[in-house]
Short mmCIF file of C-alpha atoms in Angstrom, two decimals:
data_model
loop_
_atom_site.label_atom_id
_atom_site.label_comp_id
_atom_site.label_asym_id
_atom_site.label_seq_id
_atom_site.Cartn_x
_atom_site.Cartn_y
_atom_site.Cartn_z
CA UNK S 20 3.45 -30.65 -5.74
CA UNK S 21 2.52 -30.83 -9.31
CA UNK S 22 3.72 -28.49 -12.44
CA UNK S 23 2.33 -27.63 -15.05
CA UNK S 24 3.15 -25.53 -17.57
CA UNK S 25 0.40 -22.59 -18.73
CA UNK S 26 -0.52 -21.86 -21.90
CA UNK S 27 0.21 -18.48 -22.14
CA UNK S 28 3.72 -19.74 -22.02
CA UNK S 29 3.40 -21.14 -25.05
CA UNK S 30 6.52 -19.21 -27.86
CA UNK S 31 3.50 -17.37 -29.56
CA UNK S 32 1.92 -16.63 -26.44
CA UNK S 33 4.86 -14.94 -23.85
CA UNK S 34 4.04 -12.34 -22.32
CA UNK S 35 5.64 -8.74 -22.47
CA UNK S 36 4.59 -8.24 -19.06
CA UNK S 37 3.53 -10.10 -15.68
CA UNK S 38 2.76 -8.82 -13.12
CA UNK S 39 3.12 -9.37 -9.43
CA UNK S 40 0.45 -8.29 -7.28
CA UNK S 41 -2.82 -6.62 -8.16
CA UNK S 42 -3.06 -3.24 -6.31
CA UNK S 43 -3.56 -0.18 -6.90
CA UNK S 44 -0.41 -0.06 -9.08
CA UNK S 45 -0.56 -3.14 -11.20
CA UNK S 46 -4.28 -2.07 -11.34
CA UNK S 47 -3.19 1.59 -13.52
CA UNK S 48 -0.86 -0.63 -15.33
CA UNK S 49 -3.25 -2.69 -16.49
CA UNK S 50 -5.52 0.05 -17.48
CA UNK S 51 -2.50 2.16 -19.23
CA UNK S 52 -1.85 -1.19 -21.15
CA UNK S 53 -5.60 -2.18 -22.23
CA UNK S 54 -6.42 1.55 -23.23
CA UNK S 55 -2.90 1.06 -25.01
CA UNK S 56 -4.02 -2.14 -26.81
CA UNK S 57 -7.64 -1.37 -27.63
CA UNK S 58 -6.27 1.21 -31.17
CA UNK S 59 -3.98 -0.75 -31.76
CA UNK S 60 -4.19 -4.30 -34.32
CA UNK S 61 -3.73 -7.44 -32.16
CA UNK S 62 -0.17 -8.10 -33.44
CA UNK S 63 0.82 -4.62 -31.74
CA UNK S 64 -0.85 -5.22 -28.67
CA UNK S 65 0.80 -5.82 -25.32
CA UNK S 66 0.45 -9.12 -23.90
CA UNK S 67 0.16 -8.75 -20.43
CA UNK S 68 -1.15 -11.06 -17.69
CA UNK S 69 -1.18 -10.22 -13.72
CA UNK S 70 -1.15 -12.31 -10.46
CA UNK S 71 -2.62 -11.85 -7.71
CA UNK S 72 -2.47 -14.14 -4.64
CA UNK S 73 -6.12 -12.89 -3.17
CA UNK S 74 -9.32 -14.49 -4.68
CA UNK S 75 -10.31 -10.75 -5.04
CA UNK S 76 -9.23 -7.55 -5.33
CA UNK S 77 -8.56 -5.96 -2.13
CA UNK S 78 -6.99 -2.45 -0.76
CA UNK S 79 -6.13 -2.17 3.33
CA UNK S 80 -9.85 -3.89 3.33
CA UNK S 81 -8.92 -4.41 7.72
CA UNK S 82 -8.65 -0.43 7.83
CA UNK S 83 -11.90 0.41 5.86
CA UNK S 84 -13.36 2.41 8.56
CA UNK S 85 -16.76 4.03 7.73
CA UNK S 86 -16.31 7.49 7.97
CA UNK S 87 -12.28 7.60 7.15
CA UNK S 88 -11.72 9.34 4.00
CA UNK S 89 -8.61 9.52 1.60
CA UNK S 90 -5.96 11.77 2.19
CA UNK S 91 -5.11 12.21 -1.52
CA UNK S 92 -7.21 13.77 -3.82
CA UNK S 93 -9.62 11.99 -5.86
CA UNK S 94 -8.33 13.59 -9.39
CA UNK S 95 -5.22 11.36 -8.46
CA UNK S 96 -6.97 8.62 -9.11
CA UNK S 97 -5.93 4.90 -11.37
CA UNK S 98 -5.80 7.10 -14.90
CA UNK S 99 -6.83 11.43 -14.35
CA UNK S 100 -3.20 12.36 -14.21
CA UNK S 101 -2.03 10.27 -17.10
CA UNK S 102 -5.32 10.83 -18.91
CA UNK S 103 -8.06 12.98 -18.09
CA UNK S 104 -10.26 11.93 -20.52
CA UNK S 105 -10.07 7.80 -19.78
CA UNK S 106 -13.91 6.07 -19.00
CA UNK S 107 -11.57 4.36 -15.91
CA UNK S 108 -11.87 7.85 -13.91
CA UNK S 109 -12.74 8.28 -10.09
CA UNK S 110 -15.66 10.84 -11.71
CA UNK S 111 -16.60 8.15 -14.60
CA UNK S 112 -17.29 5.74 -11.50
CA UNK S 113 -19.66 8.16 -9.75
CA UNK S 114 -21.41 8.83 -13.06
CA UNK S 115 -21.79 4.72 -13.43
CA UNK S 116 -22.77 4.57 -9.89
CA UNK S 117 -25.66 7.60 -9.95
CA UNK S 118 -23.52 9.80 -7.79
CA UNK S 119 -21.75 12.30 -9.98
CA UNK S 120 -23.98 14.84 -8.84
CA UNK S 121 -24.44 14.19 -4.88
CA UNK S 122 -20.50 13.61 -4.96
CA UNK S 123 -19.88 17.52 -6.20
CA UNK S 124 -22.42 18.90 -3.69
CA UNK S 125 -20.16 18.02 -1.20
CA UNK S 126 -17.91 20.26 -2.39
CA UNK S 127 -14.80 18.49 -1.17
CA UNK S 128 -11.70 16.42 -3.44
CA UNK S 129 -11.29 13.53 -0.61
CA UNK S 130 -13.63 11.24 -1.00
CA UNK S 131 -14.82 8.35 1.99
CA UNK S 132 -11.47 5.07 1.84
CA UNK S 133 -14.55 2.55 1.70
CA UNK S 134 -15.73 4.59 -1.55
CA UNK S 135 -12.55 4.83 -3.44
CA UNK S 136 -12.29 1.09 -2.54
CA UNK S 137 -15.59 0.48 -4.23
CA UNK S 138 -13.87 2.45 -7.47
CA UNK S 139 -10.89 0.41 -7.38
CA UNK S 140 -13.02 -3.06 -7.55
CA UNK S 141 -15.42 -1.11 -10.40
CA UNK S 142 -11.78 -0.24 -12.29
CA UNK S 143 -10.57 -4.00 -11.62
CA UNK S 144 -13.52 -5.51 -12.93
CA UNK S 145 -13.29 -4.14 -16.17
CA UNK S 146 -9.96 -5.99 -16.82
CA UNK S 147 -10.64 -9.35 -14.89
CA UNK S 148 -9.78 -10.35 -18.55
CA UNK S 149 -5.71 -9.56 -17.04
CA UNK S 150 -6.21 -10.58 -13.72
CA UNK S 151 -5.56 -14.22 -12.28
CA UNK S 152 -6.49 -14.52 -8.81
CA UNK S 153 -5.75 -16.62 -5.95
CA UNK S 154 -2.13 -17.34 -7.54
CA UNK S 155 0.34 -16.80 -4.99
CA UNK S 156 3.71 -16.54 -6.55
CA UNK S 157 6.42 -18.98 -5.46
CA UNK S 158 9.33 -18.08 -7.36
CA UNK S 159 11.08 -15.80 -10.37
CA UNK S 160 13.55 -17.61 -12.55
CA UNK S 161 16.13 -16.55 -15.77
CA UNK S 162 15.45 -18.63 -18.43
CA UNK S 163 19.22 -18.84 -19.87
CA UNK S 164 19.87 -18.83 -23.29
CA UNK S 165 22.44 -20.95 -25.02
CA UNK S 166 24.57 -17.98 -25.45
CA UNK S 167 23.85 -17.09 -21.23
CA UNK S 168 21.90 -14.38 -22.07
CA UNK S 169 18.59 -13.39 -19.99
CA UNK S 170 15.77 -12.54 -22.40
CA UNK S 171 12.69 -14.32 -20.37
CA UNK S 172 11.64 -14.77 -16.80
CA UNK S 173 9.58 -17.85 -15.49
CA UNK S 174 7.31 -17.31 -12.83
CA UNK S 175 5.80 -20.08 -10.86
CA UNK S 176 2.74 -19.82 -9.06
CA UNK S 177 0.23 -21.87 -7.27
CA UNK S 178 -2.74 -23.13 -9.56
CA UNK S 179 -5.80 -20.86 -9.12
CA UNK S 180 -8.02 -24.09 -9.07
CA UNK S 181 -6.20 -26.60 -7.12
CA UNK S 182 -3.07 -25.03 -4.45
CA UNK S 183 -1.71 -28.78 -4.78
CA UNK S 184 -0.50 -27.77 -8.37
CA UNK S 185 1.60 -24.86 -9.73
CA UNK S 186 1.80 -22.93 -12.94
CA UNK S 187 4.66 -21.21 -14.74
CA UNK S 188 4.06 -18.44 -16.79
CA UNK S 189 7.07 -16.92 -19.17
CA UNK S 190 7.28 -13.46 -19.83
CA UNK S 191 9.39 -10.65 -21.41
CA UNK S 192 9.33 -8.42 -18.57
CA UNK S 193 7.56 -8.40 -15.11
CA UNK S 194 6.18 -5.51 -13.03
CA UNK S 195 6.35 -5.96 -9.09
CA UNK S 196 4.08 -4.43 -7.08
CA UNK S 197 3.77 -6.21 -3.95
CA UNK S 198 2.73 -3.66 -1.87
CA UNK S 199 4.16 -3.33 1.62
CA UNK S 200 4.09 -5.69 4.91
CA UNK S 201 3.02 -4.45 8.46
CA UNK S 202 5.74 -3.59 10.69
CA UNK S 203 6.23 -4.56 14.05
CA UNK S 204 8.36 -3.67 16.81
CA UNK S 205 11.09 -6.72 17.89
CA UNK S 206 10.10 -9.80 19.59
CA UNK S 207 6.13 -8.68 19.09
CA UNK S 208 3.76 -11.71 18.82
CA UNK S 209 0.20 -11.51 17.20
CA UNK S 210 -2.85 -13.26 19.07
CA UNK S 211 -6.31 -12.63 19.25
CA UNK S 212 -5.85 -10.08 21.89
CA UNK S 213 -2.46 -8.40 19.83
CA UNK S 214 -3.12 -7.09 16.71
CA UNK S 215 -1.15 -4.86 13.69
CA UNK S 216 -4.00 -2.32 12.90
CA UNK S 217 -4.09 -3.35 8.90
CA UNK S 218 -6.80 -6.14 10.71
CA UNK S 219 -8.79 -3.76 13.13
CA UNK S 220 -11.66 -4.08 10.91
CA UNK S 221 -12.00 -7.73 10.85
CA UNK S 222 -11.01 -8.33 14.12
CA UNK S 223 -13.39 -5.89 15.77
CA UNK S 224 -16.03 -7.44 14.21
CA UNK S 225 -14.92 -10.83 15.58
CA UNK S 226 -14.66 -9.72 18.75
CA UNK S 227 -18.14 -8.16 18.60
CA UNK S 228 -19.54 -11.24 17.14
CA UNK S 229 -18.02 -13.01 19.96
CA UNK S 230 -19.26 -10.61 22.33
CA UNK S 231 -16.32 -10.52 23.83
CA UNK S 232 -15.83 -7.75 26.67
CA UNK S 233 -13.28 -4.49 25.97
CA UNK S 234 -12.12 -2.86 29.31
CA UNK S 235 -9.41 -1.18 27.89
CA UNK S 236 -7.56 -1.01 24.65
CA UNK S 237 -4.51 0.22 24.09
CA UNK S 238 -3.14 1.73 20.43
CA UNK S 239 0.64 1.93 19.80
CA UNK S 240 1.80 4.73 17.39
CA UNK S 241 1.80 8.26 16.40
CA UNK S 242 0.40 8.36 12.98
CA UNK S 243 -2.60 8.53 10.62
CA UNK S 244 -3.61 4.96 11.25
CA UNK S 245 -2.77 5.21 15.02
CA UNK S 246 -5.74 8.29 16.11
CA UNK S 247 -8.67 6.66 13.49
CA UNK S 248 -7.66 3.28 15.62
CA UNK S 249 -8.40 5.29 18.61
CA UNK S 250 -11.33 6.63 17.62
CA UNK S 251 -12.57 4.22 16.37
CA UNK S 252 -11.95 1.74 19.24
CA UNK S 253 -13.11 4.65 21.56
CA UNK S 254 -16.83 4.66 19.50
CA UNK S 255 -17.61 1.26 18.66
CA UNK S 256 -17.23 0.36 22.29
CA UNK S 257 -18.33 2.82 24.34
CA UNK S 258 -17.83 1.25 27.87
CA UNK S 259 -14.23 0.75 27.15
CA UNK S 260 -11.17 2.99 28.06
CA UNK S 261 -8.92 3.65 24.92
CA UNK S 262 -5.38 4.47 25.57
CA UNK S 263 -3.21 5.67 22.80
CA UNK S 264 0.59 5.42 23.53
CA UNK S 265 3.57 7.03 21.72
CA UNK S 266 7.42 8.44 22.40
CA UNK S 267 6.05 12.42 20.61
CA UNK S 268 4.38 14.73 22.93
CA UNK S 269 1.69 14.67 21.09
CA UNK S 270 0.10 14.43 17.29
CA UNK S 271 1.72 16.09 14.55
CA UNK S 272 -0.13 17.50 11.80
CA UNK S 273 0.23 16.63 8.33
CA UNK S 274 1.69 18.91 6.45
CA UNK S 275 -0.94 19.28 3.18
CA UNK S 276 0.19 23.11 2.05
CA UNK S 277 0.00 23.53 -1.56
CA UNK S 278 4.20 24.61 -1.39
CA UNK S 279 4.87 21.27 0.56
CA UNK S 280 2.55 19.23 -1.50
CA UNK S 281 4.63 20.22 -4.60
CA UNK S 282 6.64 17.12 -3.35
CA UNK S 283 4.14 14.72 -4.95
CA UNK S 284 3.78 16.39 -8.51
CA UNK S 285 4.76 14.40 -11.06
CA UNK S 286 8.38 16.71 -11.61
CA UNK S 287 9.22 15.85 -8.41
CA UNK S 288 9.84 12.46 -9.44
CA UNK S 289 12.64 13.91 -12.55
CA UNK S 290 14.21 16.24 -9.55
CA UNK S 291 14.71 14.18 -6.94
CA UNK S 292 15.85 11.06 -9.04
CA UNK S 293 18.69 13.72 -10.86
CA UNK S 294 19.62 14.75 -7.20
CA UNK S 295 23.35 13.59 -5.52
CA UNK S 296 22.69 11.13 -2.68
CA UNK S 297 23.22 14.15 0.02
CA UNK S 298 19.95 16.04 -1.70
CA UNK S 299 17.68 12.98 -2.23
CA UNK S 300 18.25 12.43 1.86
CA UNK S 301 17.78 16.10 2.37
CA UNK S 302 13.92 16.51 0.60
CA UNK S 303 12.93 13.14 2.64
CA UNK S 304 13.81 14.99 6.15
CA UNK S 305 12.08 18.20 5.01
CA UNK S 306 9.00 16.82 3.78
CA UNK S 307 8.71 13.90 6.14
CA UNK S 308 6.13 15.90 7.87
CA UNK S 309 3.70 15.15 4.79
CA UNK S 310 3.42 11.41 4.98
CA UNK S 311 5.08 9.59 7.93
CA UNK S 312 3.86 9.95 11.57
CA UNK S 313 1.68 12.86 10.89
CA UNK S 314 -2.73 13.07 11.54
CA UNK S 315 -5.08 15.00 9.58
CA UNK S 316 -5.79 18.07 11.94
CA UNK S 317 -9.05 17.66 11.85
CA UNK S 318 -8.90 14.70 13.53
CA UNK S 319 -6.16 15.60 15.96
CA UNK S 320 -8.75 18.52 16.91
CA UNK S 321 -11.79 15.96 17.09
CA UNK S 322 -9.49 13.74 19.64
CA UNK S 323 -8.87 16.66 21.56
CA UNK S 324 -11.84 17.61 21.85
CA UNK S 325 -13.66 14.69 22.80
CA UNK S 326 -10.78 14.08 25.73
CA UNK S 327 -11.63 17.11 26.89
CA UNK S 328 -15.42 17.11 27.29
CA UNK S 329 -14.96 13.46 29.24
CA UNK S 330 -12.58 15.61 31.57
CA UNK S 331 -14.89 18.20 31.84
CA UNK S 332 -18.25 15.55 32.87
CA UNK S 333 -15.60 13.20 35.21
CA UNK S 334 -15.47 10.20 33.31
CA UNK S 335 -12.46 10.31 31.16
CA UNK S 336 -12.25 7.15 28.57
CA UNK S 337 -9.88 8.46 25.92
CA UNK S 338 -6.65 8.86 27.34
CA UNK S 339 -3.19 9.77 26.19
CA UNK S 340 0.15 8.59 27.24
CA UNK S 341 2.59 10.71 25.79
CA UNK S 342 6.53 10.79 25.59
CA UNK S 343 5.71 7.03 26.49
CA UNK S 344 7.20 3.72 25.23
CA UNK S 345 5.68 0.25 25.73
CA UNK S 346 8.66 -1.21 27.25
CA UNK S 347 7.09 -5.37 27.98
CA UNK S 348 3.60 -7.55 27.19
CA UNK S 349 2.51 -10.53 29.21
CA UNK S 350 -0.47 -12.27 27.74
CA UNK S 351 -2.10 -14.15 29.79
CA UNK S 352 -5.06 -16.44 28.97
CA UNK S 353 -8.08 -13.30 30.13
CA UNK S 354 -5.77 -10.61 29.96
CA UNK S 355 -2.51 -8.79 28.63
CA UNK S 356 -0.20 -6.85 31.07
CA UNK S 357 1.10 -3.65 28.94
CA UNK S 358 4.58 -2.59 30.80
CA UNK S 359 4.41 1.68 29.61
CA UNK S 360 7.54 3.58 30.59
CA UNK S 361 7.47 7.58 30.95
CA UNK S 362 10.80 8.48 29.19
CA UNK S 363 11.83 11.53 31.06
CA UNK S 364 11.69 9.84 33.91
CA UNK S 365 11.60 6.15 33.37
CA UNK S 366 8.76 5.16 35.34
CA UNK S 367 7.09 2.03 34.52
CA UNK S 368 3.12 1.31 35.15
CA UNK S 369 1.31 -1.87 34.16
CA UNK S 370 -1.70 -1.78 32.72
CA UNK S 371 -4.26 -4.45 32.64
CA UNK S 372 -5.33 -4.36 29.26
CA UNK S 373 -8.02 -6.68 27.16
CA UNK S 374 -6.54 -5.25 23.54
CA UNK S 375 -2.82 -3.46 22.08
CA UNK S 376 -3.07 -2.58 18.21
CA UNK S 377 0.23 -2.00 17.03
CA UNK S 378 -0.11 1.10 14.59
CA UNK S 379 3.41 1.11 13.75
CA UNK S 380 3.40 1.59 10.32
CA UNK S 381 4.52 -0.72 6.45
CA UNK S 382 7.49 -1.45 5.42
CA UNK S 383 8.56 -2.61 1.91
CA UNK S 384 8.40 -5.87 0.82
CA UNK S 385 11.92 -7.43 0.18
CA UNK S 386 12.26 -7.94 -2.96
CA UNK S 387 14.87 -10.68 -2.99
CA UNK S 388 12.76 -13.07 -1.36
CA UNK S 389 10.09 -12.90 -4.01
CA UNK S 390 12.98 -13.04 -7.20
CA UNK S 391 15.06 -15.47 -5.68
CA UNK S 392 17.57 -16.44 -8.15
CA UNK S 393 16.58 -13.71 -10.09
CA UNK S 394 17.57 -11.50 -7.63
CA UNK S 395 21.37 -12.17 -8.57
CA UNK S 396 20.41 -10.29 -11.71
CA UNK S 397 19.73 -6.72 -10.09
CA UNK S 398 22.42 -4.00 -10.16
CA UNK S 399 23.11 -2.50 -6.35
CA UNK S 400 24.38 0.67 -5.34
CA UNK S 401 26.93 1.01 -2.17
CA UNK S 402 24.23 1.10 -0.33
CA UNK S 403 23.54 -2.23 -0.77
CA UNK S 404 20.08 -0.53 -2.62
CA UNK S 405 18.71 -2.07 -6.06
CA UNK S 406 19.66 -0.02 -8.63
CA UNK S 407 16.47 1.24 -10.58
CA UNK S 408 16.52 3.47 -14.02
CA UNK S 409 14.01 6.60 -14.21
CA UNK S 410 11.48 4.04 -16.09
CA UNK S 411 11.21 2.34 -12.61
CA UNK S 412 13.23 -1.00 -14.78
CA UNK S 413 15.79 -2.35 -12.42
CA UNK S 414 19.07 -2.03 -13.67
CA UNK S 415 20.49 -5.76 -15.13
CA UNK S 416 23.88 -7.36 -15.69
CA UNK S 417 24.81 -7.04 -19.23
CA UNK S 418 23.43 -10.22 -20.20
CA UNK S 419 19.72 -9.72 -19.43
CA UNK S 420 17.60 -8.46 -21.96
CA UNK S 421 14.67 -9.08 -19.62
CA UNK S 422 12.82 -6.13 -17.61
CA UNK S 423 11.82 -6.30 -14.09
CA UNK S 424 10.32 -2.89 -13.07
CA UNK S 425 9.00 -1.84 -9.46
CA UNK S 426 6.13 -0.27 -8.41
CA UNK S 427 7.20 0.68 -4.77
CA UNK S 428 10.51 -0.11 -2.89
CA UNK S 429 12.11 2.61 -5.23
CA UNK S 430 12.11 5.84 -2.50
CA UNK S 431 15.69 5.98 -2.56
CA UNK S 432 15.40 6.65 -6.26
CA UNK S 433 12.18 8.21 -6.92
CA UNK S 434 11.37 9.50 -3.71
CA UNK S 435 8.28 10.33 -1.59
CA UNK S 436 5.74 8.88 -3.86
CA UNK S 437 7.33 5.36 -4.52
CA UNK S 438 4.33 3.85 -2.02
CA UNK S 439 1.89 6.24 -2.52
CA UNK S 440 -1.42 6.87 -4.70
CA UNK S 441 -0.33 10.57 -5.68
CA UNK S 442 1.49 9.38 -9.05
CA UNK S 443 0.02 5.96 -9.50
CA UNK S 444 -1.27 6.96 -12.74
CA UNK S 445 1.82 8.70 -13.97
CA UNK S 446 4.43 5.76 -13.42
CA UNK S 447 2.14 3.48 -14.99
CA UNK S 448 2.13 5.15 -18.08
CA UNK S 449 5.88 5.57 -17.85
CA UNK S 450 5.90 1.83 -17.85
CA UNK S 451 3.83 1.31 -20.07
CA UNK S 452 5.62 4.08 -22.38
CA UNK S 453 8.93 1.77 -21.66
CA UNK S 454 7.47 -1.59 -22.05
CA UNK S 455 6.45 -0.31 -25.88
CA UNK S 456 9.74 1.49 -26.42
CA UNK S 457 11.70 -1.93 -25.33
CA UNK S 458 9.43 -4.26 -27.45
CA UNK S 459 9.98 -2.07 -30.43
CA UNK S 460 13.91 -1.34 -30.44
CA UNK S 461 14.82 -5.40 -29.21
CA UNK S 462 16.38 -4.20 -26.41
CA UNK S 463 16.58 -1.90 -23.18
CA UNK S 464 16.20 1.21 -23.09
CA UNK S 465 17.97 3.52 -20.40
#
């Protein structure tokens, strides 16, 4: 494989920033730097450059159901919280889009997943300047001084026109924002027929395409993503029995009171990153109930609901299997064999199943695979945890001058809302506040 060396990497041309990834995250960052850059002469302006491994920009496209909305309001959008007054706003969209008007008859602040998609691809094509895509990033490596010191970062990545080739960039500071990676439980193998649900879009639609038969699907997992897989297996084939399976008793509601949803504001963040280890642990178990394992009620009812009526007309195709582990999976080459075990009393039953979707959550990307050598330059904490400053900028050995800041992995630090849309906005201007303040003094800032 071929390298060559880019041009932004050129001594006039290094960047102040790179990023990694092109989410949601990178995406505000790259807003909070243009809106930065566009008052400002070009010698003041940010250089900043972003990778992303995808041809296109893309959000949990596999779970873009059609009627799913967001669970976070839409004023937390890529900019409102950092600025209201930005053109890059959720309601600037719907004006751009001739919607602005039906979207406030509705008279609700969570608008449809597919439609805040559509706003993140408007917001992203208004800096493709930024943006490099389809440049999957290989490695991260200090670029040594004479004296040792750390004051740039390389980062190779495949050429966007040929894969046979890679490209280095050099940069001041990078910001990391990887997102997170499905989660499966041990020894689980994907096929056609076994599936993590961040693909139940695409792969429904395969299977339909294929007009491939559904007798019965089964769903793995208490959560948000766990009931819309049910119901929407349980609708789009409506000859099939759905069977959702978890270890609760049943659903738990999300908890979306205005007290408990105090955990997302923006001073949250300054709290719970001042708080002694014993406190940070403390507001995670109390206010687990808003984000992990928990269903909108409304849905929860609608489930319900519909199990009920097929009990009440004798044909009952949504089924539950409660305090209920899947315990073993056979696949075999026209079916799978799903081994369920009833915990209280450990009774097994195998069902014949044509489908399992493993809603079992995301877990964060580790880090130290991407940096690689770079790695060695993070700070850690006795738990073995990076080390990150309130500017989300990792904390460095003494001899590195050079920032690497996450967006996500940082819960242990900054708590709840380290993988989540509710403060998107907020941390990116906090970067980009940080990324100025640096560049200005020569050095790092605390």
């Amino acid at each position: 494989m071929s390298t060559v060396k880019a041009p932004h990497c050129e001594p006039d041309t290094i960047h102040d920033v790179l990023g990694i990834g092109f989410g949601p995250s990178n995406l505000a960052l790259s807003i909070a730097i243009d809106e930065h850059n566009t008052k400002l002469p070009e010698s003041q302006r940010l250089k900043a450059l972003f990778l992303e491994r995808q041809p296109s920009f893309g959000w949990h496209r596999g779970m873009l159901i059609d009627d799913a909305t967001m669970q976070v309001s839409f004023l937390k959008d890529l900019v409102t919280m950092r600025n209201p007054t930005s053109d890059f706003s959720f309601l600037c969209y719907l004006r751009e889009r001739g919607r602005l008007v039906d979207f406030l008859n509705q008279k609700t602040l969570f608008p449809l997943r597919a439609e805040f998609h559509d706003y993140f691809e408007w917001a992203a094509a208004r800096v493709r300047h930024l943006v490099e895509y389809s440049c999957e990033v290989l490695s991260v490596s200090p670029v040594r001084g004479d004296d040792g010191e750390v004051s740039y970062l390389d980062v190779t990545c495949r050429h966007p026109d040929d894969p046979a080739r890679t490209v280095t960039h050099r940069a001041r500071n990078i910001s990391v924002a990887v997102g997170l990676e499905p989660h499966l439980p041990p020894g689980t193998v994907l096929s056609e027929r076994v599936w993590h649900n961040s693909q139940l879009i695409p792969n429904v639609a395969e299977l339909t395409a294929r007009d491939t038969p559904v007798r019965r699907a089964v769903v793995l997992g208490a959560g948000q993503s766990a009931a819309e897989a049910v119901d929407y297996l349980h609708r789009t084939f409506p000859d099939a029995e759905v069977c959702a399976v978890f270890a609760k008793y049943g659903y738990t509601p999300a908890d979306d009171s205005p007290f408990a949803n105090r955990i997302f504001d923006p001073e949250a963040v300054d709290v719970y990153f001042s708080s002694p280890p014993e406190v940070k642990q403390s507001l995670v178990d109390y206010h687990r109930s808003t984000n992990y394992s928990v269903v909108d009620m409304d849905l929860i009812e609608a489930l319900y609901s519909t199990a009920y009526r097929e009990k009440v007309h004798g044909r009952e195709r949504l089924r539950f299997l409660n305090v209920s582990r899947i315990r073993d999976v056979r696949e075999h080459p026209d079916r799978l064999d799903v081994a369920v075990e009833f915990l209280p009393t450990g009774e097994r039953q195998v069902m014949e199943a044509d489908l399992l979707v493993h809603a079992t959550g995301y877990r964060s990307r580790d880090i130290g695979a991407l940096l690689g050598d770079s790695a060695k330059l993070c700070l850690r904490d006795d738990g073995d945890d990076v080390r990150v400053g309130r500017d989300h900028r990792v904390e460095v050995a003494a001899e590195v001058t050079a920032g690497i800041y996450l967006q996500g992995g940082t819960e242990h630090t900054h708590g709840l809302t380290s993988t989540l849309l509710s403060t998107t906005a907020i941390r990116a201007g906090e970067i980009r506040d940080s990324l100025v303040a640096r560049r200005a003094t020569g050095r790092a800032t605390v």
